[in-house]
């Protein structure tokens, strides 16, 4: 039987894959999306919903190295490390720490600021085409420091943001409490990002985008992609036990699982994951009017459709381990310190942020073949970067040069 053929196949129907599919379709391609699950059920399901053009300061930093002993051994730390996992993934750990050197951090910050300056041009046209503007709230975000010590540690990051043109205003406690009167935790100061937005339902947004993609003639097959083989003319896609496909170009946008697609070139890259958690308090969304992050504890509280979502923290423990109940207790405890009268959470969730050790995404041709494009590694800001990633991928697929320098996101930085 002849195999189905498409101009482009996109593997992964998360925020990144769906945005790639839409931008490729807009440049006239016949596109199929392949995902082992239904759209928007991976990491993109459970994020904090913060559209964060301000997110150029990476987790890697000289301060992280200095604070590491405290972070690793304190019960109230936003970072949790599975030592057995770390021992078997030492090269990634060491590379991540190497990228905490000041010159590396400067490069990452500048490269993130470079792409973040273009995010609206990737996100807004898709949201508007999908009629999903009602799911996006423009009301800024506040990241709070409970103590002077926490604020002091953040000063270099604030300066870096200012240097890269990010709109950030440092506020004292009183104006923050006026803006968000339900906050109960101690507040020393906060950063106000006036051009931040938030999404009321990240999965709902992806579903709307995907509906538009399908109604404009896009195709969808629920398949798990095992391996791919690029030749001079086509890419053959092995869909494990289901019918195989072929395509002219392939986009790997399978988030933290991208390495599992053999033959794509992704398997050679140092992709790992930073696990993150969320809990939801149903009916408590009115406690906030915008995203509020609590910096010391590494999470955001976001008012969403039907509930207040508390999402964040970092756990290094890989893709296989089940949800760690201690992380849920951590978030629940901090949420109760942040607000009165929340009760018990109604939902618990674990997700896997796809992360390269330099905290930059890979958005480029694969070192394996010009027919394969890679779009993953968006770590803490994939909801924000999905749209612009799709736009870059559509440019690369067409042989167009994007209108800003994308060399920092090339997979070749790991294979040279
Ligand atoms: C707790 C938490 C909070 C966050 N908060 C924010 C935030 O506020 N703002 C922000 O911008 N970002 C945030 N992020 C980051 C953001 O959610 C991720 O960067 C983003 O979701 C990554 O999207 P993706 O499309 O690459 O991956 P995913 O959403 O994981 O999608 C990948 C898809 O690939 C599919 N797949 C995997 N392997 C295969 C295969 N072999 N064959 C077929 N399909 C396959 C999966 O089923 C999945 O649907 C947060 C993340 C976490 C964990």
Short mmCIF file of N, CA, C and O in Angstrom, two decimals, residues 10 52 86 114 121 123 151 155 159 163-164 214 218 243 333 335 338 346 371:
data_model
loop_
_atom_site.label_atom_id
_atom_site.label_comp_id
_atom_site.label_asym_id
_atom_site.label_seq_id
_atom_site.Cartn_x
_atom_site.Cartn_y
_atom_site.Cartn_z
N UNK A 10 4.90 17.48 11.24
CA UNK A 10 5.37 18.04 12.51
C UNK A 10 5.13 17.00 13.59
O UNK A 10 3.99 16.55 13.77
N UNK A 52 5.62 35.69 28.72
CA UNK A 52 6.69 36.37 29.44
C UNK A 52 7.76 36.94 28.52
O UNK A 52 8.89 36.42 28.45
N UNK A 86 21.07 12.24 38.92
CA UNK A 86 22.16 13.18 38.63
C UNK A 86 23.47 12.43 38.36
O UNK A 86 24.22 12.77 37.44
N UNK A 114 17.01 38.54 22.52
CA UNK A 114 16.92 38.71 21.06
C UNK A 114 15.64 38.06 20.52
O UNK A 114 14.87 38.67 19.78
N UNK A 121 5.20 38.93 17.32
CA UNK A 121 5.03 38.71 15.88
C UNK A 121 4.77 37.23 15.57
O UNK A 121 4.29 36.90 14.49
N UNK A 123 3.14 35.13 18.03
CA UNK A 123 2.00 34.68 18.84
C UNK A 123 0.70 35.36 18.40
O UNK A 123 -0.31 34.69 18.15
N UNK A 151 15.71 39.81 47.32
CA UNK A 151 15.75 40.93 46.38
C UNK A 151 17.20 41.25 45.97
O UNK A 151 17.50 41.41 44.78
N UNK A 155 19.20 41.51 42.01
CA UNK A 155 19.57 42.80 41.41
C UNK A 155 20.34 42.64 40.08
O UNK A 155 20.03 43.32 39.10
N UNK A 159 19.17 44.29 36.46
CA UNK A 159 20.04 45.14 35.64
C UNK A 159 20.17 44.55 34.23
O UNK A 159 20.14 45.29 33.23
N UNK A 163 19.17 46.33 30.77
CA UNK A 163 20.17 46.47 29.70
C UNK A 163 19.63 45.96 28.36
O UNK A 163 19.97 46.48 27.30
N UNK A 164 18.75 44.96 28.42
CA UNK A 164 18.21 44.40 27.17
C UNK A 164 16.84 44.97 26.82
O UNK A 164 16.09 44.38 26.03
N UNK A 214 -6.83 22.74 11.52
CA UNK A 214 -7.61 21.70 10.83
C UNK A 214 -8.62 22.31 9.88
O UNK A 214 -8.79 21.85 8.75
N UNK A 218 -5.40 21.53 7.45
CA UNK A 218 -4.29 20.77 8.05
C UNK A 218 -4.73 19.34 8.38
O UNK A 218 -5.93 19.07 8.52
N UNK A 243 0.44 2.91 10.58
CA UNK A 243 0.88 3.10 9.19
C UNK A 243 1.97 4.17 9.11
O UNK A 243 1.85 5.23 9.71
N UNK A 333 1.90 24.16 50.65
CA UNK A 333 2.31 24.94 51.82
C UNK A 333 2.53 26.41 51.44
O UNK A 333 2.05 27.33 52.11
N UNK A 335 1.37 28.03 48.84
CA UNK A 335 0.10 28.66 48.41
C UNK A 335 -0.70 29.10 49.64
O UNK A 335 -1.30 30.18 49.66
N UNK A 338 0.61 32.20 50.92
CA UNK A 338 0.39 33.33 50.01
C UNK A 338 -1.03 33.89 50.10
O UNK A 338 -1.25 35.10 49.97
N UNK A 346 -7.31 20.88 44.11
CA UNK A 346 -8.18 19.95 43.39
C UNK A 346 -7.47 19.22 42.26
O UNK A 346 -8.03 18.30 41.67
N UNK A 371 16.61 18.30 5.44
CA UNK A 371 15.16 18.05 5.37
C UNK A 371 14.52 17.97 6.76
O UNK A 371 13.30 17.87 6.88
#
